[in-house]
Coordinates of C-alpha atoms and ligand atoms in Angstrom, one line a residue:
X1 CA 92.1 67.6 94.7
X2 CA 93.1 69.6 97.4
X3 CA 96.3 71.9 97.0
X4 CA 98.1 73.5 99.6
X5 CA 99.0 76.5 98.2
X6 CA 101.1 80.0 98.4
X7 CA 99.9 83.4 97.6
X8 CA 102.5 86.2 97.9
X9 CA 100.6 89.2 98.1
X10 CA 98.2 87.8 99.6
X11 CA 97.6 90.8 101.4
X12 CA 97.2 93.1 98.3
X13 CA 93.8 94.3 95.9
X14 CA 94.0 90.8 93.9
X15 CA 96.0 88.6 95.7
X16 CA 93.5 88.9 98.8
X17 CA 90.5 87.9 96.5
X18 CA 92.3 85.1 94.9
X19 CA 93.0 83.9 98.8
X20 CA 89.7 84.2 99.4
X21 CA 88.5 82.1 96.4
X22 CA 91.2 79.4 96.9
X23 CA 90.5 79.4 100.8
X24 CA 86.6 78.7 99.6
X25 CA 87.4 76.0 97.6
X26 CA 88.9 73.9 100.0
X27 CA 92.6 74.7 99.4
X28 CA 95.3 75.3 102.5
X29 CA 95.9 78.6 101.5
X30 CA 99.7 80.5 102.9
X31 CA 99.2 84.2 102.3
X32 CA 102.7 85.7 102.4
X33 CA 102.8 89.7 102.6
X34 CA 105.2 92.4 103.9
X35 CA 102.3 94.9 103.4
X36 CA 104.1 97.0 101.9
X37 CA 100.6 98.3 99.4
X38 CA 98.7 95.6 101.2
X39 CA 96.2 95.6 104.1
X40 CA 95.2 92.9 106.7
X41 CA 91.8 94.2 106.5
X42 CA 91.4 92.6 103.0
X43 CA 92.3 89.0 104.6
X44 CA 91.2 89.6 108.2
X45 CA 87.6 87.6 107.4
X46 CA 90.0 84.6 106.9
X47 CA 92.3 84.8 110.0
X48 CA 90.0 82.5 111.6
X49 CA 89.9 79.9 109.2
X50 CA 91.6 76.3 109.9
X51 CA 93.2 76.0 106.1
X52 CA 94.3 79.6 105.8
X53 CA 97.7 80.8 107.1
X54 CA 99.5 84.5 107.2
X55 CA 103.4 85.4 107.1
X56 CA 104.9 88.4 107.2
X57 CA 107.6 88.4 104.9
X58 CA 109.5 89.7 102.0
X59 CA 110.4 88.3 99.0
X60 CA 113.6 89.6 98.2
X61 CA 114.9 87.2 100.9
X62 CA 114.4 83.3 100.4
X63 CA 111.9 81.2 102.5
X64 CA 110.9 77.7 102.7
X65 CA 107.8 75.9 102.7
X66 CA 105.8 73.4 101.8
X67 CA 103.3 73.6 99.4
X68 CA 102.0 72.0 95.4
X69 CA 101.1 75.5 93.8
X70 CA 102.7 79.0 94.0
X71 CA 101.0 82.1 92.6
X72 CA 103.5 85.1 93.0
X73 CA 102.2 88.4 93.4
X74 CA 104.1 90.3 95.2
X75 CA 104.4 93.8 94.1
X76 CA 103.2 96.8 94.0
X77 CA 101.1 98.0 90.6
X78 CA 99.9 101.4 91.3
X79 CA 102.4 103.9 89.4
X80 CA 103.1 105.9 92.6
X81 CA 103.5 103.1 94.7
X82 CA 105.8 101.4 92.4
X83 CA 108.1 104.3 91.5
X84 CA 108.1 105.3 95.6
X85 CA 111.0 102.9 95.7
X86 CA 112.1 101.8 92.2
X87 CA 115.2 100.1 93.5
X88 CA 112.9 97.5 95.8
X89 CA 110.5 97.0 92.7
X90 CA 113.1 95.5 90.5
X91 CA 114.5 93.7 93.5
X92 CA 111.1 92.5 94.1
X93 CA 109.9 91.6 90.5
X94 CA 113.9 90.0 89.7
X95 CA 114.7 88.4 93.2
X96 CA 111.3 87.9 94.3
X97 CA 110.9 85.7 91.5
X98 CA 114.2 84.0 91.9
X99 CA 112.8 83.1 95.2
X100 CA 109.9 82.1 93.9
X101 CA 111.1 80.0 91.4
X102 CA 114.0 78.5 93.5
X103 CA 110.7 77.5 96.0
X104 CA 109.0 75.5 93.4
X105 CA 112.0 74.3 91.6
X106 CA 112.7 72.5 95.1
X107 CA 109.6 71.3 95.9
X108 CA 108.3 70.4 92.1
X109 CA 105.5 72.7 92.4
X110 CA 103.6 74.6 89.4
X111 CA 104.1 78.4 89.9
X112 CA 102.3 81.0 88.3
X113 CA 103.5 84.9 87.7
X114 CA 101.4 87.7 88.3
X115 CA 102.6 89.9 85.1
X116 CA 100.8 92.7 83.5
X117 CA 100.2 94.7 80.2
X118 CA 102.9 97.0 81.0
X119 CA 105.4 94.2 79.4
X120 CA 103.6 95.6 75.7
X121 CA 104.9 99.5 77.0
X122 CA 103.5 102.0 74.9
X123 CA 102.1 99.8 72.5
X124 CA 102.7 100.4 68.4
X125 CA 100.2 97.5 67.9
X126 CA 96.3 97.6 68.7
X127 CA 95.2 95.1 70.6
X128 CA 97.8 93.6 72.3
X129 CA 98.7 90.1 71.3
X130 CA 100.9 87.9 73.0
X131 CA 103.2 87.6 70.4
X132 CA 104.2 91.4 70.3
X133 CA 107.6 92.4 72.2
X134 CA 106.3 95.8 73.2
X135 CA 107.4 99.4 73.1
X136 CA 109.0 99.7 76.5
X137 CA 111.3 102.4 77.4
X138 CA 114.8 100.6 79.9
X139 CA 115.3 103.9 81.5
X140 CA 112.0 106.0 82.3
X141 CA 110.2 106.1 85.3
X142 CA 107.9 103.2 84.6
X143 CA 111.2 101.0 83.6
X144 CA 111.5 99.4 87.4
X145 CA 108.3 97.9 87.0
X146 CA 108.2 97.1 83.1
X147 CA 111.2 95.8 82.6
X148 CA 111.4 94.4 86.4
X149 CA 108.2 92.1 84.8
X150 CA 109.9 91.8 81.4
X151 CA 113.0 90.3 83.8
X152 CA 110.4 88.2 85.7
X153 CA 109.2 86.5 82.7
X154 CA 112.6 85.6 80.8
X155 CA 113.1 84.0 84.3
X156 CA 110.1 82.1 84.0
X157 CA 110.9 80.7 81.3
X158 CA 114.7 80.0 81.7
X159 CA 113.6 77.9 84.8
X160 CA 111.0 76.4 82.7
X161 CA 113.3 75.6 79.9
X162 CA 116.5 74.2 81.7
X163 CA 114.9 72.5 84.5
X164 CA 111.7 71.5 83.1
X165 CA 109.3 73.4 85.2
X166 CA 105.4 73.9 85.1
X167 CA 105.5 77.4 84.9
X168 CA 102.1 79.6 83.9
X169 CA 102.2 83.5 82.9
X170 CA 99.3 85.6 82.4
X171 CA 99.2 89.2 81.9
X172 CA 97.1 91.4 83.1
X173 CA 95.5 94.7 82.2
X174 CA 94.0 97.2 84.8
X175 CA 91.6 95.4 86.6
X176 CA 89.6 96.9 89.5
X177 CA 87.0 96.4 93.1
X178 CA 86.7 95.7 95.9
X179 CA 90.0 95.9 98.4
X180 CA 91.9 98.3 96.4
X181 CA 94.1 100.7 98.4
X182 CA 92.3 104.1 99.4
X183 CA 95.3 105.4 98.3
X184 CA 96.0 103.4 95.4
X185 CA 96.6 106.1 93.4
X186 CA 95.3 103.9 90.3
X187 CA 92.5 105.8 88.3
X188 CA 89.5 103.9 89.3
X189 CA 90.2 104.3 93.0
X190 CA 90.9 107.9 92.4
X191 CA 88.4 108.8 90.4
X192 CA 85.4 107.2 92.3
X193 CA 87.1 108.7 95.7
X194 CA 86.9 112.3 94.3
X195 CA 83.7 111.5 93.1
X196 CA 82.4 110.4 96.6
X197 CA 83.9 113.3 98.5
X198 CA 82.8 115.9 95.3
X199 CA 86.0 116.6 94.7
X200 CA 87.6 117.4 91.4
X201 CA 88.3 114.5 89.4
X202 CA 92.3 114.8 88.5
X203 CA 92.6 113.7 84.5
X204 CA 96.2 113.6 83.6
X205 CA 96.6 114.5 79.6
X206 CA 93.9 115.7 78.1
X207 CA 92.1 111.9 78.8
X208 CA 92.5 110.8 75.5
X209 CA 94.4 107.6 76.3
X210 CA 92.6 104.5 76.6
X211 CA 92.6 102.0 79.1
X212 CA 90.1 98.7 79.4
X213 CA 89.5 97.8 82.7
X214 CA 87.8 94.4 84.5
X215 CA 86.0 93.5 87.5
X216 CA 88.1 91.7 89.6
X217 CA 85.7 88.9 89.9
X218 CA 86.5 87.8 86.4
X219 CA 90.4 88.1 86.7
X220 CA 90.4 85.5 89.5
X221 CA 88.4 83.0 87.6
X222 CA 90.8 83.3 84.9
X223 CA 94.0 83.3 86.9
X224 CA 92.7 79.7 88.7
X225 CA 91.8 78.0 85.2
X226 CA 95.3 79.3 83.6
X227 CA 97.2 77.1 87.1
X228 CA 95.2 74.5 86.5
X229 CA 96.1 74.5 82.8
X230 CA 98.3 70.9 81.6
X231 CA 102.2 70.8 82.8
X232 CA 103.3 71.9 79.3
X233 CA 100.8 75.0 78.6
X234 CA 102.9 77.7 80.3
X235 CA 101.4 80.8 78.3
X236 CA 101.7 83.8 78.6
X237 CA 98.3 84.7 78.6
X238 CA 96.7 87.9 78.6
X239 CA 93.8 88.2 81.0
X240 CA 91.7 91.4 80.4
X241 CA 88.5 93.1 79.5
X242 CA 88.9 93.8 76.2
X243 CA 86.1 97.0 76.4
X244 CA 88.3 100.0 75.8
X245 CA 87.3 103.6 77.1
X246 CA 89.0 106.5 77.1
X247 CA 90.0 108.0 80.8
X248 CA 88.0 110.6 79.9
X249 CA 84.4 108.8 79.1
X250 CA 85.7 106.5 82.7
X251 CA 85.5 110.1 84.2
X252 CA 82.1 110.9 83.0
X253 CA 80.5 107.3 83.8
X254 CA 81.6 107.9 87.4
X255 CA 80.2 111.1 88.3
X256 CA 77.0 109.8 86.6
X257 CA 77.0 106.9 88.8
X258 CA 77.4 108.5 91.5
X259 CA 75.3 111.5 91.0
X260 CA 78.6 113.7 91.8
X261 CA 78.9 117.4 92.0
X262 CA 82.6 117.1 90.9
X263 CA 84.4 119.3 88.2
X264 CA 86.5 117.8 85.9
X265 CA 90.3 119.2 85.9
X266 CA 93.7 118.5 83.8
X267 CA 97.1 117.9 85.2
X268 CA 100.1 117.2 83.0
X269 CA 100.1 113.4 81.3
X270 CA 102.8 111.5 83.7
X271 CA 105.8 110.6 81.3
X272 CA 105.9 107.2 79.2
X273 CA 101.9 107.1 79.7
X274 CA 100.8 104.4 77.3
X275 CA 98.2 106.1 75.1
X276 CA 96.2 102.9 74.4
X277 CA 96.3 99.9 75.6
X278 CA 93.3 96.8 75.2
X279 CA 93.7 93.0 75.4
X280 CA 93.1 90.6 72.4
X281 CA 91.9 87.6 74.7
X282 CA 91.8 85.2 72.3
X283 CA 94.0 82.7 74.0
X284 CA 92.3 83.3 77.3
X285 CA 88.7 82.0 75.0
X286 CA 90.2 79.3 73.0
X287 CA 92.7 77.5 75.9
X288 CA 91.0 78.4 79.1
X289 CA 87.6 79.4 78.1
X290 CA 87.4 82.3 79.6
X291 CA 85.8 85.2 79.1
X292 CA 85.0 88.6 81.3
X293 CA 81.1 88.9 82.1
X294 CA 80.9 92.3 84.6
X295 CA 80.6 95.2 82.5
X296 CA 82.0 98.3 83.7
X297 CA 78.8 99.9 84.9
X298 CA 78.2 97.0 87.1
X299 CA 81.4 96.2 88.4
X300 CA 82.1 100.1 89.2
X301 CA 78.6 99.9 91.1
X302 CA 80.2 97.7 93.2
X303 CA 83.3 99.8 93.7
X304 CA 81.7 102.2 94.7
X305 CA 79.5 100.2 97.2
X306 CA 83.1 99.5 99.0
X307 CA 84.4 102.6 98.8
X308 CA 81.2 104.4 100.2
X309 CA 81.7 101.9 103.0
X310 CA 85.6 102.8 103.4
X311 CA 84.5 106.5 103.6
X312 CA 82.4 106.0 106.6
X313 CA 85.2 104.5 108.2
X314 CA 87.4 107.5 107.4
X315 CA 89.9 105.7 106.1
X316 CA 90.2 108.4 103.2
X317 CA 93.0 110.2 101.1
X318 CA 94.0 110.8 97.3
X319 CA 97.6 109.7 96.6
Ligands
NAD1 P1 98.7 95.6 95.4 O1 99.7 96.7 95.5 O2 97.3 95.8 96.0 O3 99.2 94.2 95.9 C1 100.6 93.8 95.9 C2 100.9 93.1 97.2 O4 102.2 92.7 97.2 C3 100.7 94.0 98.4 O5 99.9 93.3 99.4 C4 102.1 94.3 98.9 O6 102.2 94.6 100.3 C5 102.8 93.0 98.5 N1 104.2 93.2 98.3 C6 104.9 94.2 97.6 N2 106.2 94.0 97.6 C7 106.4 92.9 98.3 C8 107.6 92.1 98.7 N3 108.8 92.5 98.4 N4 107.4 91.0 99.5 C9 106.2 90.6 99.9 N5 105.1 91.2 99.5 C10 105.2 92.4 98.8 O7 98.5 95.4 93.8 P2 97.6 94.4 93.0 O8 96.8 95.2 92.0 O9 96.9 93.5 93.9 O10 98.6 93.6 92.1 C11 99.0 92.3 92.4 C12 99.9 91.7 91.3 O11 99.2 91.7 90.1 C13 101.2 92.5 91.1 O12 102.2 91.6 90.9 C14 100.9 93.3 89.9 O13 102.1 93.6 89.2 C15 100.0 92.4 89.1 N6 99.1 93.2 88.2 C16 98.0 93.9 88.7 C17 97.2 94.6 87.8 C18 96.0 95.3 88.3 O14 95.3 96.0 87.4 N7 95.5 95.2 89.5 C19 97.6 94.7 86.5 C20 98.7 94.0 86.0 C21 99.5 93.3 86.9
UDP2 N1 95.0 108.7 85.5 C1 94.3 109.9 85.5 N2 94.0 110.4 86.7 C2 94.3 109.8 87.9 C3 95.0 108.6 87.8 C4 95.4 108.1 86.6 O1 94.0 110.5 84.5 O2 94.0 110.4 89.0 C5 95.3 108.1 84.1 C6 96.8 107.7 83.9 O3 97.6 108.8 83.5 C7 96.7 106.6 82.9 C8 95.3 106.0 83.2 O4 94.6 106.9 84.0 O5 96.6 107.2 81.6 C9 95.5 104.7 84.0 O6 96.3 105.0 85.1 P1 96.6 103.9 86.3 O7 97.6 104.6 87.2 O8 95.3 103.5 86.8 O9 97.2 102.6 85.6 P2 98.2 102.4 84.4 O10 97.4 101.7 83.4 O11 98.7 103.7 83.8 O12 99.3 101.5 85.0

């Protein structure tokens, strides 16, 4: 069946991908953006396109539309970008979603959230599992975004619960490729940047802390079998690559691949840093049978392919 559908941040690293892949599969695809972190050079290729659509806007303010299926997006995930204007992020993660939600509420449509690993905080459990409440500080630097998601989801599922919504949530852990920001600021951007331009590569800490990080490709297969889950399944579900490296061996692997003269150097660990964080993806096997396939050193091959190709078009700066 053919849905008509809206992606806000559409514009952004994953929302433009999962545009692209809806677009392809037939869908009528409405890309909503205020571009704040996103570019129309991710979605420009699909400008042209009879069932795909582009609106400026922002979701702090309502809109109205028609469509079956809303996946909300909208906001910004890099650290720097996110804590540039905390106040808009928690508008954006607690209004946007109200908007969001208000949207499908109106229109009976299933709506998906776009939430992330940072709901587990600094995590006192290892792996993360769904059922865990997380470690999150309500007044650090990070808190706009945590507990602006944290907000998002109780919304969610208030919606879900007293009006009997299709809601979905999955959470996702860092995930990478393709159409990330050159000035993301988010480690694998960084890192393979500084390695291009033999730079020194910036390790905050002494890159000890873990991260596990997939290929974009995978995420969006995963993110369109979890909306097309029954009515009643609403998750959450974490959607992740459960290989865990340390920031330091991501580091090494990247000047290897890209036969870089850069020097390793230490700046001081940002504060509330989780120190480890990897997915148990369990759910994501059992219920949607999903499971990531790219390992890192093929999806950071491809990375890198982009961002060689962003260099020569000098569009080129560390955050
Ligand atoms: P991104 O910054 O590239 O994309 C976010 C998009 O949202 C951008 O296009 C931005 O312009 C848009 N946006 C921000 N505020 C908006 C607003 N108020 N109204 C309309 N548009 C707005 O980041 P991303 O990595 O593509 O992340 C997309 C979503 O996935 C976010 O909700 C993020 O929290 C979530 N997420 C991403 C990751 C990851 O590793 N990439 C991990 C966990 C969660
Ligand atoms: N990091 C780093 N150097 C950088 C950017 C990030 O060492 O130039 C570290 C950061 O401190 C964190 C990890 O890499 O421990 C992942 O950071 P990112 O901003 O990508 O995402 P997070 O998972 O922290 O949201």
């Amino acid at each position: 069946m053919t849905n008509t559908i809206l992606v806000t941040g559409g514009g952004g690293f994953l929302g433009s991908h999962l545009c692209e892949s809806l677009v392809e599969q037939g869908n009528d695809v409405i890309c909503l953006d205020n571009f704040f972190t996103g570019r129309k050079e991710n979605i420009r290729h699909l400008l042209g396109k009879p069932n795909f659509e582009l609106i400026r806007h922002d979701v702090t303010f309502p809109i109205y539309l028609e469509v079956n299926q809303i996946y909300n997006f909208a906001c910004p995930a890099s650290p720097i970008h996110y804590q540039h204007d905390p106040v808009q992020t928690t508008k954006t993660c607690v209004h946007g979603s109200i908007n969001m939600l208000g949207l499908a509420k109106r229109l009976n449509a299933v709506i998906l959230q776009a939430s992330t690993s940072e709901v587990y905080g600094d995590p006192s459990i290892h792996p993360q599992t769904e059922n865990y409440w997380g470690n999150v500080n309500c007044i650090g630097p990070r808190s706009c975004y945590d507990e602006g998601k944290r907000c998002a989801e109780t919304l969610f599922f208030d919606y879900q619960r007293q009006y009997k919504m299709a809601i979905k949530i999955i959470r996702i852990f860092n995930t990478y490729g393709p159409n990330m920001h050159p000035n993301d600021g988010r480690v694998v951007s960084n890192f393979i940047i500084q390695a291009l331009l033999n730079q020194d590569i910036t390790i905050y800490g002494e890159g000890n802390q873990t991260r596990s990080f997939c290929y974009v490709d995978d995420l969006i297969r995963g993110i369109i079998l979890m909306m097309n889950t029954k009515k009643e399944f609403t998750g959450p579900v974490n959607l992740g690559n459960p290989f865990e490296f340390t920031i330091f061996e991501l580091a090494e692997k990247i000047i290897q691949l890209t036969d870089s003269k850069s020097k390793l150097i230490f700046k001081p660990l940002p504060l509330d840093d989780p120190q480890r964080r990897k997915p148990n993806i369990d759910k994501a096997k059992s219920i949607l049978n999903w499971t990531p396939r790219v390992e890192l050193e093929e999806g950071l091959g491809k990375t890198i392919v982009y961002f060689e190709k962003e260099l020569k078009k000098g569009n080129f700066s560390i955050a």
